[in-house]
Short mmCIF file of the C-alpha atoms (twelve columns), coordinates in Angstrom:
data_MODEL
# 
_entry.id   MODEL 
# 
loop_
_atom_site.group_PDB 
_atom_site.id 
_atom_site.type_symbol 
_atom_site.label_atom_id 
_atom_site.label_alt_id 
_atom_site.label_comp_id 
_atom_site.label_asym_id 
_atom_site.label_seq_id 
_atom_site.Cartn_x 
_atom_site.Cartn_y 
_atom_site.Cartn_z 
_atom_site.pdbx_PDB_model_num 
ATOM 1   C CA . UNK A 1   -18.434 9.404  80.923  1 
ATOM 2   C CA . UNK A 2   -17.632 13.086 83.092  1 
ATOM 3   C CA . UNK A 3   -21.195 13.786 81.333  1 
ATOM 4   C CA . UNK A 4   -22.796 10.597 82.821  1 
ATOM 5   C CA . UNK A 5   -21.062 11.263 86.014  1 
ATOM 6   C CA . UNK A 6   -22.400 14.767 86.164  1 
ATOM 7   C CA . UNK A 7   -25.278 13.831 86.046  1 
ATOM 8   C CA . UNK A 8   -25.374 10.852 88.463  1 
ATOM 9   C CA . UNK A 9   -23.798 13.462 91.216  1 
ATOM 10  C CA . UNK A 10  -27.067 14.984 89.707  1 
ATOM 11  C CA . UNK A 11  -29.790 12.679 90.200  1 
ATOM 12  C CA . UNK A 12  -27.886 11.703 93.607  1 
ATOM 13  C CA . UNK A 13  -27.922 15.138 94.899  1 
ATOM 14  C CA . UNK A 14  -32.035 15.006 93.867  1 
ATOM 15  C CA . UNK A 15  -31.956 12.237 96.167  1 
ATOM 16  C CA . UNK A 16  -30.882 12.991 99.133  1 
ATOM 17  C CA . UNK A 17  -32.287 16.396 98.796  1 
ATOM 18  C CA . UNK A 18  -35.897 14.435 97.931  1 
ATOM 19  C CA . UNK A 19  -35.604 12.481 100.737 1 
ATOM 20  C CA . UNK A 20  -34.207 15.491 103.335 1 
ATOM 21  C CA . UNK A 21  -37.302 17.316 102.219 1 
ATOM 22  C CA . UNK A 22  -40.107 14.072 103.208 1 
ATOM 23  C CA . UNK A 23  -38.301 13.910 106.358 1 
ATOM 24  C CA . UNK A 24  -38.507 16.975 107.972 1 
ATOM 25  C CA . UNK A 25  -42.677 17.230 106.572 1 
ATOM 26  C CA . UNK A 26  -43.105 13.159 108.323 1 
ATOM 27  C CA . UNK A 27  -41.202 15.610 111.672 1 
ATOM 28  C CA . UNK A 28  -43.395 18.574 110.722 1 
ATOM 29  C CA . UNK A 29  -46.586 16.911 110.436 1 
ATOM 30  C CA . UNK A 30  -45.299 14.608 113.949 1 
ATOM 31  C CA . UNK A 31  -48.214 15.692 116.908 1 
ATOM 32  C CA . UNK A 32  -46.359 18.284 119.375 1 
ATOM 33  C CA . UNK A 33  -45.843 16.756 122.429 1 
ATOM 34  C CA . UNK A 34  -46.890 17.116 125.544 1 
ATOM 35  C CA . UNK A 35  -45.395 16.510 128.847 1 
ATOM 36  C CA . UNK A 36  -47.372 15.879 132.033 1 
ATOM 37  C CA . UNK A 37  -48.389 18.603 134.684 1 
ATOM 38  C CA . UNK A 38  -46.199 17.527 137.080 1 
ATOM 39  C CA . UNK A 39  -43.148 16.773 134.261 1 
ATOM 40  C CA . UNK A 40  -43.624 20.472 132.901 1 
ATOM 41  C CA . UNK A 41  -44.092 21.835 136.788 1 
ATOM 42  C CA . UNK A 42  -41.080 20.359 137.559 1 
ATOM 43  C CA . UNK A 43  -39.100 21.094 133.434 1 
ATOM 44  C CA . UNK A 44  -39.695 25.085 134.749 1 
ATOM 45  C CA . UNK A 45  -38.856 24.424 138.281 1 
ATOM 46  C CA . UNK A 46  -42.066 24.954 139.821 1 
ATOM 47  C CA . UNK A 47  -44.615 23.573 142.362 1 
ATOM 48  C CA . UNK A 48  -47.680 21.999 140.959 1 
ATOM 49  C CA . UNK A 49  -49.580 24.687 142.336 1 
ATOM 50  C CA . UNK A 50  -47.195 26.931 141.295 1 
ATOM 51  C CA . UNK A 51  -47.337 25.940 137.921 1 
ATOM 52  C CA . UNK A 52  -51.296 25.861 138.644 1 
ATOM 53  C CA . UNK A 53  -50.900 29.735 139.417 1 
ATOM 54  C CA . UNK A 54  -49.251 31.067 135.744 1 
ATOM 55  C CA . UNK A 55  -51.653 28.423 133.885 1 
ATOM 56  C CA . UNK A 56  -53.641 31.041 135.403 1 
ATOM 57  C CA . UNK A 57  -53.306 33.829 134.759 1 
ATOM 58  C CA . UNK A 58  -51.562 33.638 131.421 1 
ATOM 59  C CA . UNK A 59  -47.984 32.830 132.417 1 
ATOM 60  C CA . UNK A 60  -47.749 29.421 130.662 1 
ATOM 61  C CA . UNK A 61  -50.294 28.466 128.311 1 
ATOM 62  C CA . UNK A 62  -51.743 24.995 128.028 1 
ATOM 63  C CA . UNK A 63  -52.070 22.470 125.798 1 
ATOM 64  C CA . UNK A 64  -54.306 20.509 124.244 1 
ATOM 65  C CA . UNK A 65  -55.796 18.642 127.828 1 
ATOM 66  C CA . UNK A 66  -55.700 14.662 128.481 1 
ATOM 67  C CA . UNK A 67  -58.414 12.854 127.735 1 
ATOM 68  C CA . UNK A 68  -59.616 12.777 131.480 1 
ATOM 69  C CA . UNK A 69  -58.640 16.261 131.435 1 
ATOM 70  C CA . UNK A 70  -55.657 16.797 133.395 1 
ATOM 71  C CA . UNK A 71  -53.607 19.784 131.586 1 
ATOM 72  C CA . UNK A 72  -50.711 18.492 129.118 1 
ATOM 73  C CA . UNK A 73  -47.933 21.427 127.181 1 
ATOM 74  C CA . UNK A 74  -45.832 21.433 125.127 1 
ATOM 75  C CA . UNK A 75  -42.097 21.749 124.553 1 
ATOM 76  C CA . UNK A 76  -42.513 23.807 122.245 1 
ATOM 77  C CA . UNK A 77  -43.873 26.549 124.850 1 
ATOM 78  C CA . UNK A 78  -42.107 25.524 127.625 1 
ATOM 79  C CA . UNK A 79  -38.634 26.640 125.992 1 
ATOM 80  C CA . UNK A 80  -40.819 30.261 125.410 1 
ATOM 81  C CA . UNK A 81  -41.067 30.152 129.107 1 
ATOM 82  C CA . UNK A 82  -37.482 28.898 129.885 1 
ATOM 83  C CA . UNK A 83  -36.512 31.887 127.711 1 
ATOM 84  C CA . UNK A 84  -38.449 35.135 129.159 1 
ATOM 85  C CA . UNK A 85  -36.081 37.646 130.991 1 
ATOM 86  C CA . UNK A 86  -35.228 36.637 134.167 1 
ATOM 87  C CA . UNK A 87  -36.162 33.103 133.733 1 
ATOM 88  C CA . UNK A 88  -36.626 31.718 136.417 1 
ATOM 89  C CA . UNK A 89  -36.479 33.755 139.063 1 
ATOM 90  C CA . UNK A 90  -38.715 36.480 137.201 1 
ATOM 91  C CA . UNK A 91  -40.807 33.445 137.062 1 
ATOM 92  C CA . UNK A 92  -41.259 32.245 140.166 1 
ATOM 93  C CA . UNK A 93  -41.357 36.332 141.853 1 
ATOM 94  C CA . UNK A 94  -44.930 37.003 139.223 1 
ATOM 95  C CA . UNK A 95  -46.525 33.528 141.383 1 
ATOM 96  C CA . UNK A 96  -45.059 34.062 144.300 1 
ATOM 97  C CA . UNK A 97  -48.405 34.385 146.661 1 
ATOM 98  C CA . UNK A 98  -48.793 34.678 150.959 1 
ATOM 99  C CA . UNK A 99  -52.036 33.167 152.831 1 
ATOM 100 C CA . UNK A 100 -53.777 35.285 154.587 1 
ATOM 101 C CA . UNK A 101 -53.797 38.141 156.754 1 
ATOM 102 C CA . UNK A 102 -50.473 37.672 159.272 1 
ATOM 103 C CA . UNK A 103 -48.287 37.551 155.728 1 
ATOM 104 C CA . UNK A 104 -49.915 39.886 153.290 1 
ATOM 105 C CA . UNK A 105 -49.548 42.341 155.939 1 
ATOM 106 C CA . UNK A 106 -45.459 41.207 156.058 1 
ATOM 107 C CA . UNK A 107 -44.954 41.566 152.661 1 
ATOM 108 C CA . UNK A 108 -46.929 45.005 152.242 1 
ATOM 109 C CA . UNK A 109 -44.737 46.184 155.967 1 
ATOM 110 C CA . UNK A 110 -48.156 46.921 158.044 1 
ATOM 111 C CA . UNK A 111 -49.999 45.978 160.006 1 
ATOM 112 C CA . UNK A 112 -52.650 42.844 160.282 1 
ATOM 113 C CA . UNK A 113 -55.558 45.030 161.259 1 
ATOM 114 C CA . UNK A 114 -55.038 47.821 158.635 1 
ATOM 115 C CA . UNK A 115 -54.371 45.339 155.933 1 
ATOM 116 C CA . UNK A 116 -57.422 43.173 156.681 1 
ATOM 117 C CA . UNK A 117 -59.380 47.730 156.069 1 
ATOM 118 C CA . UNK A 118 -58.086 47.247 152.518 1 
ATOM 119 C CA . UNK A 119 -58.357 43.577 151.739 1 
ATOM 120 C CA . UNK A 120 -62.206 44.022 152.408 1 
ATOM 121 C CA . UNK A 121 -62.800 47.297 151.097 1 
ATOM 122 C CA . UNK A 122 -61.058 45.457 147.948 1 
ATOM 123 C CA . UNK A 123 -57.876 48.286 147.837 1 
ATOM 124 C CA . UNK A 124 -56.362 44.647 147.239 1 
ATOM 125 C CA . UNK A 125 -57.938 41.968 145.057 1 
ATOM 126 C CA . UNK A 126 -57.422 37.921 145.436 1 
ATOM 127 C CA . UNK A 127 -55.874 35.651 143.390 1 
ATOM 128 C CA . UNK A 128 -56.871 32.342 145.072 1 
ATOM 129 C CA . UNK A 129 -58.250 30.791 147.907 1 
ATOM 130 C CA . UNK A 130 -58.106 27.983 150.246 1 
ATOM 131 C CA . UNK A 131 -60.622 26.467 153.357 1 
ATOM 132 C CA . UNK A 132 -58.809 26.298 156.404 1 
ATOM 133 C CA . UNK A 133 -59.520 22.712 159.289 1 
ATOM 134 C CA . UNK A 134 -61.554 25.430 160.525 1 
ATOM 135 C CA . UNK A 135 -63.470 26.043 157.389 1 
ATOM 136 C CA . UNK A 136 -62.558 29.937 157.302 1 
ATOM 137 C CA . UNK A 137 -61.817 31.012 154.101 1 
ATOM 138 C CA . UNK A 138 -57.594 31.708 153.514 1 
ATOM 139 C CA . UNK A 139 -57.796 35.077 150.765 1 
ATOM 140 C CA . UNK A 140 -54.096 34.222 148.573 1 
ATOM 141 C CA . UNK A 141 -52.385 37.147 147.449 1 
ATOM 142 C CA . UNK A 142 -49.505 37.859 145.358 1 
ATOM 143 C CA . UNK A 143 -46.947 39.352 146.576 1 
ATOM 144 C CA . UNK A 144 -45.372 40.943 143.002 1 
ATOM 145 C CA . UNK A 145 -48.627 43.018 143.443 1 
ATOM 146 C CA . UNK A 146 -48.769 43.522 147.344 1 
ATOM 147 C CA . UNK A 147 -45.148 45.139 146.473 1 
ATOM 148 C CA . UNK A 148 -46.213 46.994 143.849 1 
ATOM 149 C CA . UNK A 149 -48.898 48.554 146.096 1 
ATOM 150 C CA . UNK A 150 -46.900 49.590 148.997 1 
ATOM 151 C CA . UNK A 151 -44.725 51.341 146.795 1 
ATOM 152 C CA . UNK A 152 -47.361 53.384 144.630 1 
ATOM 153 C CA . UNK A 153 -49.938 54.074 147.454 1 
ATOM 154 C CA . UNK A 154 -47.898 54.960 150.997 1 
ATOM 155 C CA . UNK A 155 -50.749 56.911 152.583 1 
ATOM 156 C CA . UNK A 156 -53.180 53.868 152.353 1 
ATOM 157 C CA . UNK A 157 -49.953 52.482 154.889 1 
ATOM 158 C CA . UNK A 158 -50.902 54.528 157.165 1 
ATOM 159 C CA . UNK A 159 -53.252 57.065 159.342 1 
ATOM 160 C CA . UNK A 160 -57.076 57.128 159.487 1 
ATOM 161 C CA . UNK A 161 -58.902 55.649 157.295 1 
ATOM 162 C CA . UNK A 162 -60.797 57.189 154.287 1 
ATOM 163 C CA . UNK A 163 -64.416 58.186 154.552 1 
ATOM 164 C CA . UNK A 164 -65.037 55.490 152.296 1 
ATOM 165 C CA . UNK A 165 -63.680 52.291 154.233 1 
ATOM 166 C CA . UNK A 166 -65.183 53.173 157.261 1 
ATOM 167 C CA . UNK A 167 -68.583 53.971 156.209 1 
ATOM 168 C CA . UNK A 168 -67.839 50.215 154.149 1 
ATOM 169 C CA . UNK A 169 -66.267 48.859 158.044 1 
ATOM 170 C CA . UNK A 170 -69.312 50.471 159.490 1 
ATOM 171 C CA . UNK A 171 -71.601 48.367 157.458 1 
ATOM 172 C CA . UNK A 172 -69.690 45.536 157.486 1 
ATOM 173 C CA . UNK A 173 -69.213 45.109 153.830 1 
ATOM 174 C CA . UNK A 174 -66.366 42.688 152.351 1 
ATOM 175 C CA . UNK A 175 -65.003 43.202 148.567 1 
ATOM 176 C CA . UNK A 176 -63.168 40.585 148.867 1 
ATOM 177 C CA . UNK A 177 -65.522 37.586 147.932 1 
ATOM 178 C CA . UNK A 178 -66.687 39.713 144.656 1 
ATOM 179 C CA . UNK A 179 -62.337 40.914 143.811 1 
ATOM 180 C CA . UNK A 180 -62.025 37.206 143.384 1 
ATOM 181 C CA . UNK A 181 -63.979 36.386 141.384 1 
ATOM 182 C CA . UNK A 182 -63.784 39.274 138.672 1 
ATOM 183 C CA . UNK A 183 -60.727 38.880 139.171 1 
ATOM 184 C CA . UNK A 184 -61.154 34.620 138.193 1 
ATOM 185 C CA . UNK A 185 -63.503 35.870 135.476 1 
ATOM 186 C CA . UNK A 186 -61.463 37.993 133.593 1 
ATOM 187 C CA . UNK A 187 -58.739 34.748 133.758 1 
ATOM 188 C CA . UNK A 188 -60.984 32.591 132.352 1 
ATOM 189 C CA . UNK A 189 -62.258 34.976 128.824 1 
ATOM 190 C CA . UNK A 190 -59.119 36.313 128.231 1 
ATOM 191 C CA . UNK A 191 -58.422 32.502 127.313 1 
ATOM 192 C CA . UNK A 192 -61.216 31.562 125.381 1 
ATOM 193 C CA . UNK A 193 -62.291 33.304 121.826 1 
ATOM 194 C CA . UNK A 194 -65.298 30.732 121.761 1 
ATOM 195 C CA . UNK A 195 -68.647 31.942 122.325 1 
ATOM 196 C CA . UNK A 196 -70.624 29.728 123.939 1 
ATOM 197 C CA . UNK A 197 -67.750 28.974 126.307 1 
ATOM 198 C CA . UNK A 198 -67.385 33.500 126.823 1 
ATOM 199 C CA . UNK A 199 -71.443 32.084 127.338 1 
ATOM 200 C CA . UNK A 200 -70.506 29.638 129.848 1 
ATOM 201 C CA . UNK A 201 -68.187 31.222 131.888 1 
ATOM 202 C CA . UNK A 202 -70.193 33.780 133.186 1 
ATOM 203 C CA . UNK A 203 -73.309 31.654 132.952 1 
ATOM 204 C CA . UNK A 204 -70.622 28.424 135.800 1 
ATOM 205 C CA . UNK A 205 -71.603 32.480 138.442 1 
ATOM 206 C CA . UNK A 206 -74.669 32.909 138.291 1 
ATOM 207 C CA . UNK A 207 -77.389 30.897 140.748 1 
ATOM 208 C CA . UNK A 208 -79.438 28.613 139.355 1 
ATOM 209 C CA . UNK A 209 -82.489 30.621 139.148 1 
ATOM 210 C CA . UNK A 210 -81.268 33.299 137.552 1 
ATOM 211 C CA . UNK A 211 -79.121 30.824 134.520 1 
ATOM 212 C CA . UNK A 212 -82.978 29.309 133.897 1 
ATOM 213 C CA . UNK A 213 -84.816 32.386 133.514 1 
ATOM 214 C CA . UNK A 214 -81.552 33.216 130.709 1 
ATOM 215 C CA . UNK A 215 -81.827 30.357 129.331 1 
ATOM 216 C CA . UNK A 216 -85.032 28.964 128.951 1 
ATOM 217 C CA . UNK A 217 -83.791 26.525 126.427 1 
ATOM 218 C CA . UNK A 218 -82.773 23.336 127.727 1 
ATOM 219 C CA . UNK A 219 -80.427 21.445 125.652 1 
ATOM 220 C CA . UNK A 220 -78.662 25.162 125.812 1 
ATOM 221 C CA . UNK A 221 -78.778 25.149 129.236 1 
ATOM 222 C CA . UNK A 222 -76.736 21.541 129.277 1 
ATOM 223 C CA . UNK A 223 -74.734 22.907 126.497 1 
ATOM 224 C CA . UNK A 224 -72.740 25.946 129.366 1 
ATOM 225 C CA . UNK A 225 -72.926 23.226 131.196 1 
ATOM 226 C CA . UNK A 226 -70.740 20.678 129.193 1 
ATOM 227 C CA . UNK A 227 -68.785 23.451 128.825 1 
ATOM 228 C CA . UNK A 228 -68.328 25.708 131.992 1 
ATOM 229 C CA . UNK A 229 -65.493 25.990 133.903 1 
ATOM 230 C CA . UNK A 230 -64.020 23.648 136.782 1 
ATOM 231 C CA . UNK A 231 -63.379 24.948 140.456 1 
ATOM 232 C CA . UNK A 232 -60.208 26.566 139.881 1 
ATOM 233 C CA . UNK A 233 -56.736 24.454 141.569 1 
ATOM 234 C CA . UNK A 234 -57.297 23.890 145.401 1 
ATOM 235 C CA . UNK A 235 -60.421 23.826 145.188 1 
ATOM 236 C CA . UNK A 236 -61.673 21.474 148.892 1 
ATOM 237 C CA . UNK A 237 -62.769 17.702 147.860 1 
ATOM 238 C CA . UNK A 238 -63.762 17.323 151.530 1 
ATOM 239 C CA . UNK A 239 -67.481 17.936 151.070 1 
ATOM 240 C CA . UNK A 240 -68.139 20.666 154.205 1 
ATOM 241 C CA . UNK A 241 -64.501 22.056 152.667 1 
ATOM 242 C CA . UNK A 242 -65.604 22.194 149.426 1 
ATOM 243 C CA . UNK A 243 -69.802 23.750 150.429 1 
ATOM 244 C CA . UNK A 244 -67.899 27.096 152.259 1 
ATOM 245 C CA . UNK A 245 -65.649 27.512 149.524 1 
ATOM 246 C CA . UNK A 246 -68.529 26.585 146.522 1 
ATOM 247 C CA . UNK A 247 -70.583 29.755 147.928 1 
ATOM 248 C CA . UNK A 248 -67.029 32.137 147.326 1 
ATOM 249 C CA . UNK A 249 -67.825 30.591 142.740 1 
ATOM 250 C CA . UNK A 250 -71.600 32.397 142.337 1 
ATOM 251 C CA . UNK A 251 -72.538 36.154 142.808 1 
ATOM 252 C CA . UNK A 252 -74.218 37.295 145.489 1 
ATOM 253 C CA . UNK A 253 -74.728 41.271 145.465 1 
ATOM 254 C CA . UNK A 254 -78.006 42.311 143.795 1 
ATOM 255 C CA . UNK A 255 -76.045 44.891 141.740 1 
ATOM 256 C CA . UNK A 256 -73.319 41.662 140.819 1 
ATOM 257 C CA . UNK A 257 -76.404 38.843 139.770 1 
ATOM 258 C CA . UNK A 258 -77.206 41.965 137.483 1 
ATOM 259 C CA . UNK A 259 -73.978 42.645 135.534 1 
ATOM 260 C CA . UNK A 260 -72.934 39.006 135.452 1 
ATOM 261 C CA . UNK A 261 -76.730 38.284 134.289 1 
ATOM 262 C CA . UNK A 262 -77.011 41.181 131.858 1 
ATOM 263 C CA . UNK A 263 -73.215 40.336 130.431 1 
ATOM 264 C CA . UNK A 264 -74.513 36.336 129.534 1 
ATOM 265 C CA . UNK A 265 -77.398 38.263 127.966 1 
ATOM 266 C CA . UNK A 266 -75.332 40.176 125.512 1 
ATOM 267 C CA . UNK A 267 -72.645 36.987 125.528 1 
ATOM 268 C CA . UNK A 268 -75.892 34.827 124.431 1 
ATOM 269 C CA . UNK A 269 -76.614 36.843 121.403 1 
ATOM 270 C CA . UNK A 270 -73.921 36.541 120.136 1 
ATOM 271 C CA . UNK A 271 -73.536 33.203 120.360 1 
ATOM 272 C CA . UNK A 272 -76.988 31.905 118.750 1 
ATOM 273 C CA . UNK A 273 -76.186 34.461 116.025 1 
ATOM 274 C CA . UNK A 274 -71.984 32.291 115.051 1 
ATOM 275 C CA . UNK A 275 -74.081 29.347 115.081 1 
ATOM 276 C CA . UNK A 276 -76.357 26.120 116.705 1 
ATOM 277 C CA . UNK A 277 -74.536 25.303 120.581 1 
ATOM 278 C CA . UNK A 278 -75.825 21.896 119.825 1 
ATOM 279 C CA . UNK A 279 -73.816 18.492 117.920 1 
ATOM 280 C CA . UNK A 280 -69.841 19.259 118.700 1 
ATOM 281 C CA . UNK A 281 -70.054 22.782 120.920 1 
ATOM 282 C CA . UNK A 282 -71.110 20.158 122.733 1 
ATOM 283 C CA . UNK A 283 -68.364 17.680 122.851 1 
ATOM 284 C CA . UNK A 284 -65.776 21.266 122.889 1 
ATOM 285 C CA . UNK A 285 -63.252 22.011 125.981 1 
ATOM 286 C CA . UNK A 286 -63.521 23.359 128.790 1 
ATOM 287 C CA . UNK A 287 -61.442 26.118 129.327 1 
ATOM 288 C CA . UNK A 288 -61.221 26.056 133.420 1 
ATOM 289 C CA . UNK A 289 -58.306 25.907 135.114 1 
ATOM 290 C CA . UNK A 290 -57.697 22.933 136.497 1 
ATOM 291 C CA . UNK A 291 -54.009 23.162 136.831 1 
ATOM 292 C CA . UNK A 292 -51.650 20.703 136.476 1 
ATOM 293 C CA . UNK A 293 -53.194 16.454 137.646 1 
# 
């Protein structure tokens, strides 16, 4: 009797263990829970624009997009962000932005005219933009970066401008659009290793004629257009404002155009050597930052 009891107990334990293993396997096989952008922003204690900035900077990683292209986020990713040191204050501090010369000057601890000179001459790099009601570009800067610059370069906040800056001002140069494009492209490239998606990012900042010359095959141009990143979060929808903002998305100085053209040629050489762009690659998800919509 004791032997039979032990055998029944052992069989029961094996059955229970099998049930547990099957339950664990089912849980692991389930797709991860995906949250919409607004819900993810709420759970992280961020506004939607702050979440979009966190995505842009690589601080929060989006999951698979919804069918309409809206960003979604896994529960595991939100848990990872919440477990970060100094959360939530540290996260909010890293995505905080200031808009325009007056706010930027206050963050930097200097006057608006000096702030504008430092930005125009390329010492400060915008992280975004908006178009105001007068159709003027208002540049956005990371507040943390401005504070770091002030601590690192106190001599730039007072005294005469260096000769290089004076020459640029006399030539009416403005490096803000170019510096922003460089940052924008760099952040997009960091978010994908796919060779065709990387080529699409580079093609997206080139004038159409340059793309046609670099990519004579119409089929390849269709693929690059399908994979092109959308405009950044906050890009205006009103046609007049969108036309102003659209000019910011394209390289303009000849040397900048040449740099992106050369980079595109190099990227295409690698992409063509990896695989044919037709078929499923044309259906690949864009790497652009739409922000939580």
